[in-house]
Short mmCIF file of C-alpha atoms in Angstrom, two decimals:
data_model
loop_
_atom_site.label_atom_id
_atom_site.label_comp_id
_atom_site.label_asym_id
_atom_site.label_seq_id
_atom_site.Cartn_x
_atom_site.Cartn_y
_atom_site.Cartn_z
CA ALA I 1 -116.48 14.74 50.97
CA ASP I 2 -114.59 13.15 53.88
CA GLY I 3 -114.01 9.80 52.21
CA ALA I 4 -111.94 8.30 49.43
CA ALA I 5 -113.14 8.78 45.86
CA ASP I 6 -112.39 5.87 43.52
CA GLY I 7 -113.16 7.86 40.36
CA ASP I 8 -110.24 10.27 40.65
CA ARG I 9 -108.30 8.21 43.24
CA SER I 10 -108.38 10.98 45.82
CA ILE I 11 -108.58 11.29 49.62
CA PRO I 12 -108.86 14.49 51.70
CA ALA I 13 -106.14 15.04 54.29
CA LEU I 14 -105.12 17.17 57.24
CA LEU I 15 -101.54 18.06 56.31
CA ALA I 16 -100.26 20.34 59.08
CA THR I 17 -101.33 21.84 62.41
CA GLU I 18 -99.93 24.26 64.97
CA ASP I 19 -99.33 21.44 67.45
CA PRO I 20 -95.74 21.34 68.78
CA VAL I 21 -93.72 18.61 67.07
CA PRO I 22 -90.30 17.37 68.30
CA MET I 23 -87.74 18.12 65.58
CA PHE I 24 -83.95 18.06 65.44
CA ASP I 25 -82.62 21.62 65.48
CA ARG I 26 -79.33 22.11 63.67
CA ARG I 27 -78.49 25.36 65.49
CA SER I 28 -78.61 23.83 68.96
CA GLY I 29 -77.90 20.25 67.98
CA LYS I 30 -80.86 19.16 70.10
CA VAL I 31 -84.41 17.96 69.60
CA VAL I 32 -86.79 20.87 70.26
CA ASN I 33 -90.51 21.44 69.98
CA GLU I 34 -91.22 23.16 66.65
CA VAL I 35 -94.45 24.93 65.72
CA LEU I 36 -95.57 25.86 62.20
CA VAL I 37 -97.41 29.17 62.57
CA MET I 38 -100.24 28.74 60.07
CA SER I 39 -100.65 32.46 59.42
CA GLY I 40 -97.08 32.51 58.09
CA GLY I 41 -97.51 29.63 55.65
CA SER I 42 -97.71 29.71 51.86
CA TRP I 43 -98.01 27.07 49.16
CA PRO I 44 -98.40 26.70 45.40
CA ALA I 45 -101.58 25.43 43.74
CA GLN I 46 -100.19 21.90 43.81
CA ILE I 47 -97.47 20.01 45.68
CA PRO I 48 -96.25 16.45 45.08
CA ILE I 49 -97.10 13.43 47.22
CA VAL I 50 -93.91 11.50 47.97
CA ASP I 51 -93.01 8.45 50.00
CA THR I 52 -91.68 9.44 53.44
CA HIS I 53 -90.13 12.79 52.45
CA ASP I 54 -88.04 11.24 49.66
CA HIS I 55 -87.95 14.15 47.20
CA ASP I 56 -84.59 13.29 45.66
CA THR I 57 -86.10 11.13 42.91
CA VAL I 58 -89.30 11.15 40.89
CA ARG I 59 -89.57 7.40 41.49
CA ALA I 60 -90.76 8.19 45.02
CA MET I 61 -93.52 10.45 43.73
CA LEU I 62 -97.02 8.99 44.17
CA GLY I 63 -99.28 11.79 42.97
CA SER I 64 -100.11 15.34 43.98
CA ILE I 65 -101.96 17.36 46.60
CA ARG I 66 -104.35 20.07 45.40
CA ASN I 67 -107.02 22.37 46.82
CA LEU I 68 -104.74 23.40 49.67
CA SER I 69 -106.36 25.74 52.17
CA ARG I 70 -105.88 27.06 55.68
CA GLU I 71 -108.80 26.52 58.06
CA ASP I 72 -108.82 26.94 61.84
CA ARG I 73 -105.01 26.88 62.16
CA GLU I 74 -104.77 23.77 60.01
CA LEU I 75 -103.53 23.11 56.48
CA LEU I 76 -105.93 20.96 54.49
CA GLY I 77 -105.64 19.46 51.02
CA ARG I 78 -106.86 16.63 48.83
CA THR I 79 -104.44 13.89 47.83
CA TYR I 80 -104.67 12.61 44.24
CA PHE I 81 -102.93 9.31 43.54
CA SER I 82 -101.24 8.44 40.25
CA THR I 83 -102.16 5.36 38.22
CA LYS I 84 -98.66 3.88 38.62
CA LYS I 85 -98.46 0.69 40.65
CA ASP I 86 -96.72 2.09 43.74
CA ALA I 87 -99.30 4.86 43.98
CA GLN I 88 -102.20 2.47 43.55
CA ASP I 89 -100.77 0.23 46.25
CA ALA I 90 -100.61 3.24 48.59
CA PHE I 91 -104.16 4.28 47.67
CA LEU I 92 -105.39 0.76 48.45
CA LEU I 93 -103.58 0.75 51.81
CA ALA I 94 -105.23 4.08 52.63
CA LYS I 95 -108.69 2.90 51.59
CA GLU I 96 -108.28 -0.25 53.68
CA GLY I 97 -107.34 1.88 56.68
CA HIS I 98 -103.76 0.66 57.02
CA LEU I 99 -102.00 3.78 55.74
CA THR I 100 -103.17 6.72 57.85
CA ASP I 101 -100.43 9.28 58.46
CA VAL I 102 -99.29 12.23 56.37
CA SER I 103 -96.63 14.89 56.88
CA VAL I 104 -95.79 18.12 55.11
CA GLY I 105 -92.25 18.96 53.97
CA TYR I 106 -91.53 22.69 54.09
CA GLU I 107 -88.92 25.41 53.71
CA ARG I 108 -88.27 27.49 56.83
CA GLN I 109 -88.04 31.13 55.81
CA LYS I 110 -88.26 32.87 59.21
CA VAL I 111 -87.67 31.29 62.62
CA ARG I 112 -87.91 32.65 66.15
CA TYR I 113 -86.67 30.83 69.25
CA LEU I 114 -88.50 31.45 72.51
CA ALA I 115 -86.55 30.81 75.69
CA ASP I 116 -88.12 29.05 78.67
CA GLY I 117 -91.04 31.22 79.84
CA GLU I 118 -90.70 33.75 77.01
CA ARG I 119 -93.98 34.72 75.31
CA ALA I 120 -94.85 35.87 71.79
CA ASN I 121 -98.07 36.45 69.85
CA TYR I 122 -98.57 35.46 66.21
CA GLY I 123 -101.84 35.42 64.33
CA GLY I 124 -103.82 36.09 67.50
CA ARG I 125 -102.31 33.16 69.39
CA GLU I 126 -99.87 33.34 72.27
CA TYR I 127 -96.91 30.96 72.38
CA VAL I 128 -94.79 30.22 75.45
CA GLY I 129 -91.21 28.96 75.33
CA PRO I 130 -89.20 26.91 75.16
CA VAL I 131 -90.28 26.47 71.54
CA LYS I 132 -89.03 27.06 68.00
CA LEU I 133 -91.58 29.06 66.02
CA VAL I 134 -91.47 28.84 62.23
CA THR I 135 -93.19 32.16 61.53
CA LYS I 136 -92.76 32.12 57.75
CA TRP I 137 -92.62 28.93 55.70
CA ARG I 138 -93.53 27.43 52.34
CA ALA I 139 -94.97 23.95 51.80
CA LEU I 140 -92.91 21.93 49.31
CA GLU I 141 -94.34 18.40 49.45
CA GLY I 142 -96.73 16.14 51.29
CA SER I 143 -95.55 12.73 52.43
CA LEU I 144 -97.27 9.46 53.18
CA THR I 145 -95.62 8.03 56.27
CA SER I 146 -96.04 4.90 58.35
CA ILE I 147 -95.76 6.93 61.59
CA GLY I 148 -96.08 10.72 61.53
CA LYS I 149 -94.64 13.04 64.18
CA ASP I 150 -97.81 15.13 64.41
CA GLN I 151 -100.49 12.76 65.70
CA ARG I 152 -103.31 14.75 64.06
CA THR I 153 -102.00 14.96 60.50
CA LYS I 154 -103.80 12.12 58.80
CA LEU I 155 -105.84 11.19 55.79
CA ARG I 156 -109.39 12.33 56.58
CA PRO I 157 -111.08 8.91 57.11
CA ALA I 158 -108.26 7.93 59.48
CA LEU I 159 -108.50 11.29 61.30
CA ARG I 160 -112.20 10.72 61.98
CA ALA I 161 -111.42 7.27 63.34
CA TYR I 162 -108.64 8.75 65.52
CA LEU I 163 -110.83 11.52 66.97
CA SER I 164 -114.20 9.67 67.10
CA PRO I 165 -113.65 5.90 67.10
CA TYR I 166 -117.11 5.24 68.62
CA ASP I 167 -118.91 7.22 65.91
CA CYS I 168 -117.00 5.42 63.16
CA GLN I 169 -117.81 2.05 64.73
CA LYS I 170 -121.53 2.94 64.82
CA GLU I 171 -121.37 3.99 61.15
CA HIS I 172 -119.71 0.68 60.28
CA GLU I 173 -122.44 -1.22 62.13
CA MET I 174 -125.10 0.78 60.28
CA ASP I 175 -123.42 0.07 56.94
CA THR I 176 -123.34 -3.64 57.77
CA ALA I 177 -127.02 -3.60 58.71
CA ILE I 178 -127.95 -1.88 55.44
CA ARG I 179 -125.87 -4.34 53.45
CA ASP I 180 -127.49 -7.32 55.19
CA ALA I 181 -130.92 -5.91 54.39
CA LEU I 182 -130.02 -5.46 50.71
CA VAL I 183 -128.67 -9.02 50.49
CA ALA I 184 -131.92 -10.23 52.01
CA ARG I 185 -133.76 -8.44 49.19
CA GLY I 186 -131.71 -10.19 46.54
CA MET I 187 -128.45 -8.26 46.13
CA PRO I 188 -125.47 -10.60 45.49
CA GLU I 189 -123.36 -11.04 48.61
CA ASP I 190 -120.15 -10.15 46.76
CA ALA I 191 -121.53 -6.86 45.38
CA SER I 192 -119.65 -3.80 46.62
CA GLY I 193 -118.97 -0.18 45.71
CA GLU I 194 -120.36 0.87 42.34
CA VAL I 195 -121.79 -2.62 41.72
CA ALA I 196 -123.92 -2.38 44.87
CA VAL I 197 -125.09 1.15 43.97
CA ARG I 198 -126.02 -0.01 40.47
CA TRP I 199 -127.98 -2.94 41.90
CA MET I 200 -129.91 -0.62 44.22
CA ASN I 201 -130.72 1.80 41.41
CA GLU I 202 -131.87 -0.95 39.07
CA ASN I 203 -133.79 -3.09 41.56
CA LEU I 204 -135.05 -0.94 44.40
CA GLY I 205 -136.07 1.82 41.99
CA GLU I 206 -138.12 -0.62 39.91
CA ARG I 207 -139.83 -2.06 43.00
CA SER I 208 -140.67 1.41 44.30
CA ALA I 209 -142.16 2.42 40.95
CA ALA I 210 -144.18 -0.79 40.79
CA GLY I 211 -145.52 -0.16 44.28
CA ASP I 212 -146.68 3.32 43.31
CA GLU I 213 -148.89 2.06 40.50
#
């Protein structure tokens, strides 16, 4: 599912892409465009979620990312938030649409620098310099960030809003219309989430069955 799940406090996320990202390069001492070549990536079954790449203390840990997979030159995963207060605050911010950006922390294992105009092919894709290609890497953590460097790496609901704001607005309008109709049929105005679903199952189901008799 593309949305947040309250039961296990989880949200799907796009963690990394092959889009060039400006990064400080220690070798040159300059900011250069860096590309994570997806075909060269690896990861364990689970990596931690931390606050803004702070992996020096467990206090910054907010949960874990599981079900990592590579699809269409992108790294996907599902974020699972802990029950501790800081994690629940972050989960709430994400559900409310305020917290949107994610970023992957990784170990560079093989790097190739392409000079201006130089070309190279990896995983069926051609790259043109100047660029720093990370051709072999391992994901270590996933971070929640206020502003990510890669504009496309976001929690899934936020990514859909970023790519298709009109579609999301239409869905919101439809949800509002459905809610108004349910309230008109007797659902309490303050009912939401599981309470609203329970009301529909208990009331609309009974009315439908009565109408069939």
